[in-house]
Amino acid sequence: MMDHHEAHAHAAYRAQPHSTALILTVDAMGDGLSATAWVGQVGQLNRHWAQSGLAAVNTFYSRITEWLGFTALRHEGKVTGLAAYAEPPPELLEHMAERLRFVSPGFNRLSPFLVETKDSPFYRALGEFRREEVAAAAQRTLEDAVTAFVAYWVERTGVADVAVAGGAFANVKLNQRVAALPQVRSLFVTPHMGDGGLALGAALGAAGAPPEARVRLDWGPRYTKSQISRELHIARLTAVSGVDAVEHAASLLARGKTVARFAGGMEFGPRALGNRSILVRPDLPEVNDRLNGQLKRTEFMPFAPICAAENAPRLFVGLEKTPLSARHMTVCCDCTEELRRLAPGVVHVDGTARPQLVDANESPRLHRLLRRFEELTGVPALINTSFNMHEEPIVCSPFDAIRAWRAAKLDALMLDDVIVERDR
Ligand SMILES: [Fe+2]
């Protein structure tokens, strides 16, 4: 038998490289718990502490998400995006701290009998502020509570290599703050930090798999050449002949075209990491706007950059403590002046980005595409956004890919080593 948080903890411990690591989980609720602290040592996990589902951290952010008119347990990322547009007003921070704060060794508790509507005093008070301010204050409140929690557990256990799991750590800005803590030596965010990662944790835990850096996540379905040609044939599409798909895609991207990339195995987790991604040039505002329209994405949400790993030091600040998570797009960081100038489309209003770094040895074709695009344009990044239609899951099969590519009216589609163009 393995409970919910134990499965989260195994996923965190056994997908990162440190034999000794502090494992922290924070989520809504699973098997009656909201937060746990563990130490992993020579392949064993020991639970030091757990807090019940009454911990205020379990619903705080989702309630605010709902109050702002978004869907709870789904659109929390929009609150994080919106938060960058305002400074949190001090009186609002004080008000929110009544609701959520660090209380050693965990979080304050809320009564299970607390039933609230939009008219209850706590939420009525929020109405005095702009939406951006409410989002900013909620974000800061969560960050302050969780960073205090992490700092406390690092100090108490003396273990400074930290791995985290649970829905709270889907919050990439929170992860940036956690990594920046002076007490933290390294931070690993489980690539599927939410409940979709439980199966991974349960399997790795049951197998007693040793902690190991699991860099590549392309464990999902992959398709043969003949399956791909068959789908192209059924869809009456003809691949562009006599071209190298990578070379051709780089030149289309340089001309401001949108390229959907379907390659190899689908990646595990909530992020598209290049194998089921839409790639776009990041320095043309009109291209950004068109893409938002085609995909029906929320205009205040930033696009994320994908870059060759060797370019990272000149583009990003503060990724040193999160080398693995920067491969998985689970942490934010500050951007350098150079990235802001060359690729404004992937830098959020607060000067941060959520990058994915691509290593030449792990993903040679994707890496070559990035480098060829850079040679043609001087721009060291592309926009990487998940290849899916609005509110649909990320595409899996060549059939899904062709359907979504057509529906979104994207310019080109790469299917492994062939490429098709819309107007050919
Ligand atoms: Fe969970």
Short mmCIF file of C-alpha atoms and ligand atoms in Angstrom, two decimals:
data_model
loop_
_atom_site.label_atom_id
_atom_site.label_comp_id
_atom_site.label_asym_id
_atom_site.label_seq_id
_atom_site.Cartn_x
_atom_site.Cartn_y
_atom_site.Cartn_z
CA MET A 1 0.00 0.00 0.00
CA MET A 2 1.30 3.43 -0.88
CA ASP A 3 -0.63 6.60 -0.05
CA HIS A 4 -1.05 9.74 -2.14
CA HIS A 5 1.76 11.88 -0.70
CA GLU A 6 4.12 8.93 -0.50
CA ALA A 7 3.67 8.42 -4.25
CA HIS A 8 4.33 12.16 -4.83
CA ALA A 9 7.43 11.88 -2.63
CA HIS A 10 8.80 8.84 -4.48
CA ALA A 11 8.37 10.63 -7.83
CA ALA A 12 10.31 13.61 -6.45
CA TYR A 13 13.09 11.58 -4.84
CA ARG A 14 13.67 8.97 -7.51
CA ALA A 15 13.64 11.27 -10.55
CA GLN A 16 16.49 13.51 -9.25
CA PRO A 17 20.16 12.69 -8.73
CA HIS A 18 20.90 13.32 -5.03
CA SER A 19 21.18 10.25 -2.81
CA THR A 20 20.35 12.47 0.19
CA ALA A 21 17.53 14.90 -0.49
CA LEU A 22 14.80 16.76 1.37
CA ILE A 23 11.43 15.90 -0.16
CA LEU A 24 8.48 18.24 0.37
CA THR A 25 4.96 17.79 -0.95
CA VAL A 26 2.21 20.41 -0.89
CA ASP A 27 -1.10 19.91 -2.62
CA ALA A 28 -4.85 20.29 -2.30
CA MET A 29 -5.50 17.04 -0.50
CA GLY A 30 -4.69 13.39 -1.00
CA ASP A 31 -5.56 10.60 1.43
CA GLY A 32 -6.47 13.23 3.99
CA LEU A 33 -3.17 15.12 3.83
CA SER A 34 -2.07 18.43 2.33
CA ALA A 35 1.63 18.64 3.08
CA THR A 36 4.44 16.27 4.03
CA ALA A 37 8.20 16.39 4.68
CA TRP A 38 10.57 13.47 4.02
CA VAL A 39 14.26 12.79 3.87
CA GLY A 40 15.53 10.44 1.20
CA GLN A 41 18.78 8.69 2.03
CA VAL A 42 20.58 5.90 0.19
CA GLY A 43 17.45 4.90 -1.64
CA GLN A 44 15.09 5.00 1.36
CA LEU A 45 12.42 7.58 2.12
CA ASN A 46 11.59 8.52 5.71
CA ARG A 47 8.58 10.63 6.50
CA HIS A 48 9.35 13.24 9.17
CA TRP A 49 6.06 15.09 9.29
CA ALA A 50 2.62 15.40 7.70
CA GLN A 51 -0.23 17.88 7.91
CA SER A 52 -3.90 17.15 7.47
CA GLY A 53 -6.08 18.43 4.67
CA LEU A 54 -7.18 21.27 6.94
CA ALA A 55 -3.92 23.08 6.14
CA ALA A 56 -4.92 26.42 4.69
CA VAL A 57 -2.51 25.98 1.80
CA ASN A 58 -4.75 23.31 0.29
CA THR A 59 -7.45 25.54 -1.14
CA PHE A 60 -6.15 29.10 -0.82
CA TYR A 61 -4.90 29.64 -4.37
CA SER A 62 -7.74 27.76 -6.02
CA ARG A 63 -10.33 29.84 -4.17
CA ILE A 64 -8.68 33.02 -5.42
CA THR A 65 -8.55 31.51 -8.91
CA GLU A 66 -12.28 30.98 -8.74
CA TRP A 67 -12.93 34.42 -7.28
CA LEU A 68 -11.08 35.96 -10.23
CA GLY A 69 -13.46 34.21 -12.60
CA PHE A 70 -11.17 31.38 -13.71
CA THR A 71 -11.72 27.65 -13.28
CA ALA A 72 -10.31 26.28 -10.01
CA LEU A 73 -7.88 23.33 -10.24
CA ARG A 74 -7.29 24.21 -13.87
CA HIS A 75 -6.46 27.86 -14.45
CA GLU A 76 -4.24 28.60 -11.45
CA GLY A 77 -1.46 29.44 -13.93
CA LYS A 78 -3.52 32.39 -15.16
CA VAL A 79 -3.48 33.89 -11.68
CA THR A 80 0.32 33.56 -11.68
CA GLY A 81 0.47 35.24 -15.11
CA LEU A 82 -1.87 38.05 -14.05
CA ALA A 83 0.04 38.61 -10.81
CA ALA A 84 2.97 40.09 -12.75
CA TYR A 85 0.85 43.10 -13.75
CA ALA A 86 0.63 44.67 -10.27
CA GLU A 87 2.46 45.15 -7.01
CA PRO A 88 0.61 43.53 -4.11
CA PRO A 89 -0.92 46.28 -1.89
CA PRO A 90 0.38 45.90 1.71
CA GLU A 91 -3.09 46.03 3.27
CA LEU A 92 -4.22 43.23 0.96
CA LEU A 93 -1.20 41.14 1.93
CA GLU A 94 -2.15 41.62 5.57
CA HIS A 95 -5.71 40.58 4.82
CA MET A 96 -4.59 37.46 2.96
CA ALA A 97 -2.09 36.47 5.65
CA GLU A 98 -5.11 35.85 7.89
CA ARG A 99 -6.01 33.13 5.43
CA LEU A 100 -2.63 31.57 4.69
CA ARG A 101 0.69 31.75 6.47
CA PHE A 102 3.54 29.56 7.63
CA VAL A 103 2.98 28.27 11.15
CA SER A 104 5.95 26.14 12.15
CA PRO A 105 6.36 23.40 11.02
CA GLY A 106 3.61 23.75 8.38
CA PHE A 107 0.69 26.00 7.58
CA ASN A 108 -2.16 27.54 9.56
CA ARG A 109 -5.34 25.46 9.66
CA LEU A 110 -8.78 26.40 8.50
CA SER A 111 -11.94 25.13 10.11
CA PRO A 112 -13.72 22.43 8.12
CA PHE A 113 -16.94 24.28 8.99
CA LEU A 114 -15.87 27.43 7.19
CA VAL A 115 -18.27 27.79 4.28
CA GLU A 116 -17.87 30.94 2.29
CA THR A 117 -19.48 32.70 -0.61
CA LYS A 118 -18.43 35.74 -2.59
CA ASP A 119 -20.44 37.80 -0.10
CA SER A 120 -18.57 36.65 2.98
CA PRO A 121 -16.34 39.33 4.55
CA PHE A 122 -13.03 37.87 3.35
CA TYR A 123 -14.01 37.91 -0.31
CA ARG A 124 -16.03 41.14 -0.11
CA ALA A 125 -12.85 42.91 0.96
CA LEU A 126 -11.09 41.72 -2.20
CA GLY A 127 -13.61 43.65 -4.27
CA GLU A 128 -11.93 46.90 -3.20
CA PHE A 129 -8.88 46.05 -5.31
CA ARG A 130 -8.06 45.55 -8.98
CA ARG A 131 -7.95 41.95 -10.23
CA GLU A 132 -4.23 42.23 -10.92
CA GLU A 133 -3.66 43.35 -7.34
CA VAL A 134 -5.67 40.45 -5.95
CA ALA A 135 -3.67 38.02 -8.12
CA ALA A 136 -0.38 39.65 -7.09
CA ALA A 137 -1.25 39.49 -3.39
CA ALA A 138 -2.39 35.86 -3.62
CA GLN A 139 0.84 34.94 -5.40
CA ARG A 140 3.00 36.74 -2.83
CA THR A 141 1.03 35.21 0.05
CA LEU A 142 1.54 31.70 -1.33
CA GLU A 143 5.23 32.37 -2.00
CA ASP A 144 5.84 33.76 1.49
CA ALA A 145 4.12 30.83 3.21
CA VAL A 146 5.76 28.09 1.12
CA THR A 147 9.26 29.60 1.06
CA ALA A 148 9.15 29.91 4.87
CA PHE A 149 8.05 26.27 5.01
CA VAL A 150 10.90 25.11 2.76
CA ALA A 151 13.50 27.20 4.62
CA TYR A 152 12.31 25.77 7.94
CA TRP A 153 12.63 22.17 6.75
CA VAL A 154 16.07 22.69 5.22
CA GLU A 155 17.28 24.14 8.51
CA ARG A 156 15.62 21.45 10.61
CA THR A 157 16.97 18.50 8.60
CA GLY A 158 20.24 20.04 7.43
CA VAL A 159 19.50 18.74 3.92
CA ALA A 160 19.80 21.50 1.31
CA ASP A 161 19.16 19.54 -1.90
CA VAL A 162 15.40 19.86 -2.17
CA ALA A 163 12.91 18.01 -4.37
CA VAL A 164 9.24 18.98 -4.44
CA ALA A 165 5.97 17.57 -5.73
CA GLY A 166 2.26 18.29 -5.43
CA GLY A 167 0.04 20.76 -7.26
CA ALA A 168 1.39 23.82 -5.41
CA PHE A 169 4.67 23.39 -7.29
CA ALA A 170 2.98 23.76 -10.65
CA ASN A 171 3.44 27.43 -9.75
CA VAL A 172 6.63 28.35 -11.62
CA LYS A 173 7.03 31.70 -9.88
CA LEU A 174 6.80 30.02 -6.50
CA ASN A 175 9.51 27.61 -7.64
CA GLN A 176 11.73 30.53 -8.62
CA ARG A 177 11.40 31.97 -5.11
CA VAL A 178 12.08 28.57 -3.50
CA ALA A 179 15.24 28.09 -5.59
CA ALA A 180 16.42 31.58 -4.64
CA LEU A 181 16.33 30.79 -0.90
CA PRO A 182 19.89 31.04 0.46
CA GLN A 183 19.26 27.86 2.46
CA VAL A 184 18.52 25.83 -0.69
CA ARG A 185 21.51 24.36 -2.55
CA SER A 186 19.52 22.80 -5.40
CA LEU A 187 15.87 22.47 -6.30
CA PHE A 188 14.21 19.75 -8.33
CA VAL A 189 10.56 20.10 -9.31
CA THR A 190 8.96 16.79 -10.23
CA PRO A 191 8.22 17.13 -13.96
CA HIS A 192 4.68 15.96 -13.39
CA MET A 193 4.22 17.57 -10.00
CA GLY A 194 0.44 17.10 -10.00
CA ASP A 195 -1.58 13.96 -9.53
CA GLY A 196 -0.67 12.78 -13.03
CA GLY A 197 2.76 12.11 -11.52
CA LEU A 198 1.44 9.69 -8.90
CA ALA A 199 1.70 6.69 -11.19
CA LEU A 200 5.37 7.48 -11.84
CA GLY A 201 6.05 7.81 -8.11
CA ALA A 202 4.18 4.63 -7.27
CA ALA A 203 6.09 2.68 -9.93
CA LEU A 204 9.53 4.06 -9.02
CA GLY A 205 8.80 3.59 -5.31
CA ALA A 206 7.52 0.04 -5.66
CA ALA A 207 10.52 -0.86 -7.80
CA GLY A 208 12.88 0.78 -5.28
CA ALA A 209 14.49 2.63 -8.19
CA PRO A 210 17.60 4.53 -7.09
CA PRO A 211 17.55 8.33 -7.29
CA GLU A 212 18.67 9.27 -10.78
CA ALA A 213 18.46 12.40 -12.94
CA ARG A 214 15.67 11.63 -15.34
CA VAL A 215 16.37 14.22 -17.98
CA ARG A 216 14.46 12.87 -20.98
CA LEU A 217 10.74 12.46 -20.58
CA ASP A 218 9.81 11.17 -24.05
CA TRP A 219 8.35 7.99 -22.61
CA GLY A 220 4.95 8.29 -24.32
CA PRO A 221 3.66 6.79 -27.58
CA ARG A 222 5.86 7.07 -30.67
CA TYR A 223 4.91 6.22 -34.24
CA THR A 224 6.65 4.50 -37.14
CA LYS A 225 7.44 6.00 -40.53
CA SER A 226 4.71 3.89 -42.12
CA GLN A 227 2.08 4.97 -39.57
CA ILE A 228 2.95 8.58 -40.30
CA SER A 229 2.85 8.13 -44.11
CA ARG A 230 -0.48 6.36 -43.79
CA GLU A 231 -2.02 9.28 -41.86
CA LEU A 232 -0.61 11.77 -44.38
CA HIS A 233 -2.09 9.72 -47.19
CA ILE A 234 -5.54 9.55 -45.54
CA ALA A 235 -5.43 13.31 -44.93
CA ARG A 236 -4.42 13.87 -48.59
CA LEU A 237 -1.27 15.67 -47.59
CA THR A 238 2.04 15.53 -49.41
CA ALA A 239 5.34 16.09 -47.69
CA VAL A 240 7.59 18.78 -49.12
CA SER A 241 10.04 16.75 -51.20
CA GLY A 242 13.79 17.04 -51.51
CA VAL A 243 14.29 19.07 -48.33
CA ASP A 244 15.85 18.39 -44.97
CA ALA A 245 12.89 18.90 -42.60
CA VAL A 246 14.97 20.59 -39.90
CA GLU A 247 16.65 22.94 -42.37
CA HIS A 248 13.34 23.75 -44.03
CA ALA A 249 11.58 24.35 -40.70
CA ALA A 250 14.36 26.72 -39.61
CA SER A 251 13.92 28.79 -42.77
CA LEU A 252 10.14 28.90 -42.39
CA LEU A 253 10.49 30.01 -38.75
CA ALA A 254 12.94 32.69 -39.83
CA ARG A 255 10.23 33.97 -42.20
CA GLY A 256 7.77 34.28 -39.29
CA LYS A 257 5.84 31.09 -40.06
CA THR A 258 4.26 28.91 -37.37
CA VAL A 259 5.67 25.37 -37.26
CA ALA A 260 4.04 22.52 -35.36
CA ARG A 261 6.60 19.90 -34.40
CA PHE A 262 5.59 16.28 -33.85
CA ALA A 263 8.61 14.07 -33.16
CA GLY A 264 9.46 10.82 -31.43
CA GLY A 265 7.84 9.86 -28.14
CA MET A 266 5.30 12.11 -26.47
CA GLU A 267 6.69 13.71 -23.32
CA PHE A 268 5.43 12.74 -19.89
CA GLY A 269 3.88 15.53 -17.82
CA PRO A 270 1.95 18.73 -18.36
CA ARG A 271 4.48 20.47 -20.62
CA ALA A 272 5.21 20.05 -24.30
CA LEU A 273 9.00 19.81 -24.47
CA GLY A 274 9.51 20.05 -28.21
CA ASN A 275 8.12 16.71 -29.35
CA ARG A 276 4.52 17.97 -29.38
CA SER A 277 5.14 21.71 -29.62
CA ILE A 278 4.27 24.71 -31.72
CA LEU A 279 7.36 26.76 -32.47
CA VAL A 280 7.31 30.40 -33.47
CA ARG A 281 9.73 33.28 -33.91
CA PRO A 282 9.74 35.30 -30.62
CA ASP A 283 10.59 38.80 -31.85
CA LEU A 284 7.63 39.76 -34.02
CA PRO A 285 4.68 41.09 -31.98
CA GLU A 286 2.23 40.51 -34.85
CA VAL A 287 3.21 36.82 -34.93
CA ASN A 288 2.54 36.55 -31.17
CA ASP A 289 -0.88 38.14 -31.55
CA ARG A 290 -1.78 35.92 -34.48
CA LEU A 291 -0.75 32.82 -32.54
CA ASN A 292 -2.82 33.85 -29.51
CA GLY A 293 -5.81 34.22 -31.82
CA GLN A 294 -5.25 30.93 -33.64
CA LEU A 295 -4.92 28.98 -30.41
CA LYS A 296 -7.44 31.04 -28.44
CA ARG A 297 -4.84 31.59 -25.72
CA THR A 298 -5.23 34.22 -23.01
CA GLU A 299 -3.43 37.35 -24.16
CA PHE A 300 -1.87 38.23 -20.79
CA MET A 301 -0.26 34.79 -20.49
CA PRO A 302 3.38 34.79 -21.56
CA PHE A 303 4.82 32.36 -24.10
CA ALA A 304 7.78 30.30 -22.99
CA PRO A 305 11.21 30.17 -24.67
CA ILE A 306 13.04 27.09 -25.90
CA CYS A 307 16.81 27.52 -26.29
CA ALA A 308 19.99 25.58 -26.90
CA ALA A 309 21.37 24.77 -23.44
CA GLU A 310 24.79 26.27 -24.15
CA ASN A 311 23.15 29.68 -24.69
CA ALA A 312 21.50 29.71 -21.24
CA PRO A 313 24.21 31.65 -19.34
CA ARG A 314 23.86 34.67 -21.62
CA LEU A 315 20.04 34.59 -21.63
CA PHE A 316 18.93 33.68 -18.10
CA VAL A 317 19.87 34.52 -14.53
CA GLY A 318 19.57 32.16 -11.59
CA LEU A 319 19.12 28.74 -13.20
CA GLU A 320 22.26 27.36 -11.51
CA LYS A 321 20.28 25.70 -8.71
CA THR A 322 17.70 24.14 -11.02
CA PRO A 323 19.68 22.52 -13.88
CA LEU A 324 17.29 19.60 -14.30
CA SER A 325 14.05 21.54 -13.91
CA ALA A 326 15.22 24.02 -16.55
CA ARG A 327 15.04 21.07 -18.98
CA HIS A 328 11.44 20.45 -17.99
CA MET A 329 10.02 23.99 -17.97
CA THR A 330 8.95 23.84 -14.35
CA VAL A 331 10.72 26.90 -13.01
CA CYS A 332 10.82 30.60 -13.82
CA CYS A 333 13.91 32.78 -13.86
CA ASP A 334 14.97 36.33 -14.62
CA CYS A 335 16.03 37.14 -18.18
CA THR A 336 19.13 39.03 -19.28
CA GLU A 337 19.03 42.26 -21.23
CA GLU A 338 20.11 40.29 -24.32
CA LEU A 339 17.09 37.98 -24.25
CA ARG A 340 14.72 40.88 -23.59
CA ARG A 341 16.11 42.67 -26.62
CA LEU A 342 16.28 39.70 -29.00
CA ALA A 343 13.19 37.72 -27.98
CA PRO A 344 10.65 40.03 -26.30
CA GLY A 345 7.84 37.57 -27.12
CA VAL A 346 9.04 35.12 -24.47
CA VAL A 347 9.72 37.59 -21.66
CA HIS A 348 6.87 38.32 -19.27
CA VAL A 349 6.05 41.88 -18.13
CA ASP A 350 8.07 41.32 -14.96
CA GLY A 351 11.20 40.36 -16.92
CA THR A 352 10.96 36.63 -16.21
CA ALA A 353 10.58 33.57 -18.43
CA ARG A 354 9.94 29.86 -18.01
CA PRO A 355 12.60 28.39 -20.25
CA GLN A 356 13.26 24.97 -21.66
CA LEU A 357 16.92 24.25 -22.32
CA VAL A 358 17.76 21.70 -25.01
CA ASP A 359 20.96 19.68 -24.90
CA ALA A 360 22.68 18.71 -28.15
CA ASN A 361 23.28 15.12 -27.03
CA GLU A 362 19.79 14.44 -25.74
CA SER A 363 17.73 16.02 -28.53
CA PRO A 364 20.10 16.49 -31.48
CA ARG A 365 17.46 17.31 -34.10
CA LEU A 366 15.62 19.83 -31.95
CA HIS A 367 18.94 21.34 -30.94
CA ARG A 368 20.01 21.62 -34.58
CA LEU A 369 16.73 23.36 -35.43
CA LEU A 370 17.35 25.95 -32.69
CA ARG A 371 20.92 26.55 -33.82
CA ARG A 372 19.99 26.83 -37.51
CA PHE A 373 17.25 29.33 -36.64
CA GLU A 374 19.78 31.33 -34.63
CA GLU A 375 22.26 31.30 -37.53
CA LEU A 376 19.60 32.62 -39.89
CA THR A 377 18.17 35.31 -37.59
CA GLY A 378 20.58 36.01 -34.72
CA VAL A 379 17.73 35.15 -32.33
CA PRO A 380 18.79 32.55 -29.72
CA ALA A 381 15.30 31.31 -28.75
CA LEU A 382 11.97 30.23 -30.15
CA ILE A 383 8.51 30.34 -28.61
CA ASN A 384 7.54 26.83 -27.49
CA THR A 385 3.86 26.41 -26.80
CA SER A 386 2.00 23.15 -26.43
CA PHE A 387 0.62 21.60 -29.61
CA ASN A 388 -3.08 21.39 -28.90
CA MET A 389 -6.32 23.18 -29.66
CA HIS A 390 -7.94 25.41 -27.04
CA GLU A 391 -8.87 23.42 -23.92
CA GLU A 392 -7.94 20.12 -25.60
CA PRO A 393 -5.14 17.81 -24.42
CA ILE A 394 -1.76 17.96 -26.13
CA VAL A 395 -1.79 15.96 -29.37
CA CYS A 396 -0.55 12.38 -29.14
CA SER A 397 -0.84 10.62 -32.51
CA PRO A 398 -0.15 11.77 -36.10
CA PHE A 399 -3.93 11.84 -36.57
CA ASP A 400 -4.33 14.28 -33.63
CA ALA A 401 -1.44 16.34 -34.95
CA ILE A 402 -2.88 16.75 -38.45
CA ARG A 403 -6.30 17.58 -37.06
CA ALA A 404 -5.04 20.25 -34.64
CA TRP A 405 -2.62 21.68 -37.22
CA ARG A 406 -5.47 22.13 -39.69
CA ALA A 407 -7.91 23.51 -37.14
CA ALA A 408 -5.42 26.09 -35.89
CA LYS A 409 -4.38 26.98 -39.47
CA LEU A 410 -0.70 26.72 -38.63
CA ASP A 411 1.75 27.13 -41.51
CA ALA A 412 3.83 23.95 -41.40
CA LEU A 413 3.77 20.58 -39.68
CA MET A 414 6.84 18.45 -39.00
CA LEU A 415 6.14 14.76 -38.50
CA ASP A 416 9.47 13.22 -37.50
CA ASP A 417 11.63 13.73 -40.60
CA VAL A 418 9.00 14.96 -43.03
CA ILE A 419 7.39 18.37 -43.25
CA VAL A 420 4.14 19.53 -44.83
CA GLU A 421 3.06 23.06 -45.58
CA ARG A 422 -0.46 24.43 -45.51
CA ASP A 423 -0.43 26.27 -48.82
CA ARG A 424 1.40 23.65 -50.88
FE FE B 1 -1.71 15.27 -5.12
#
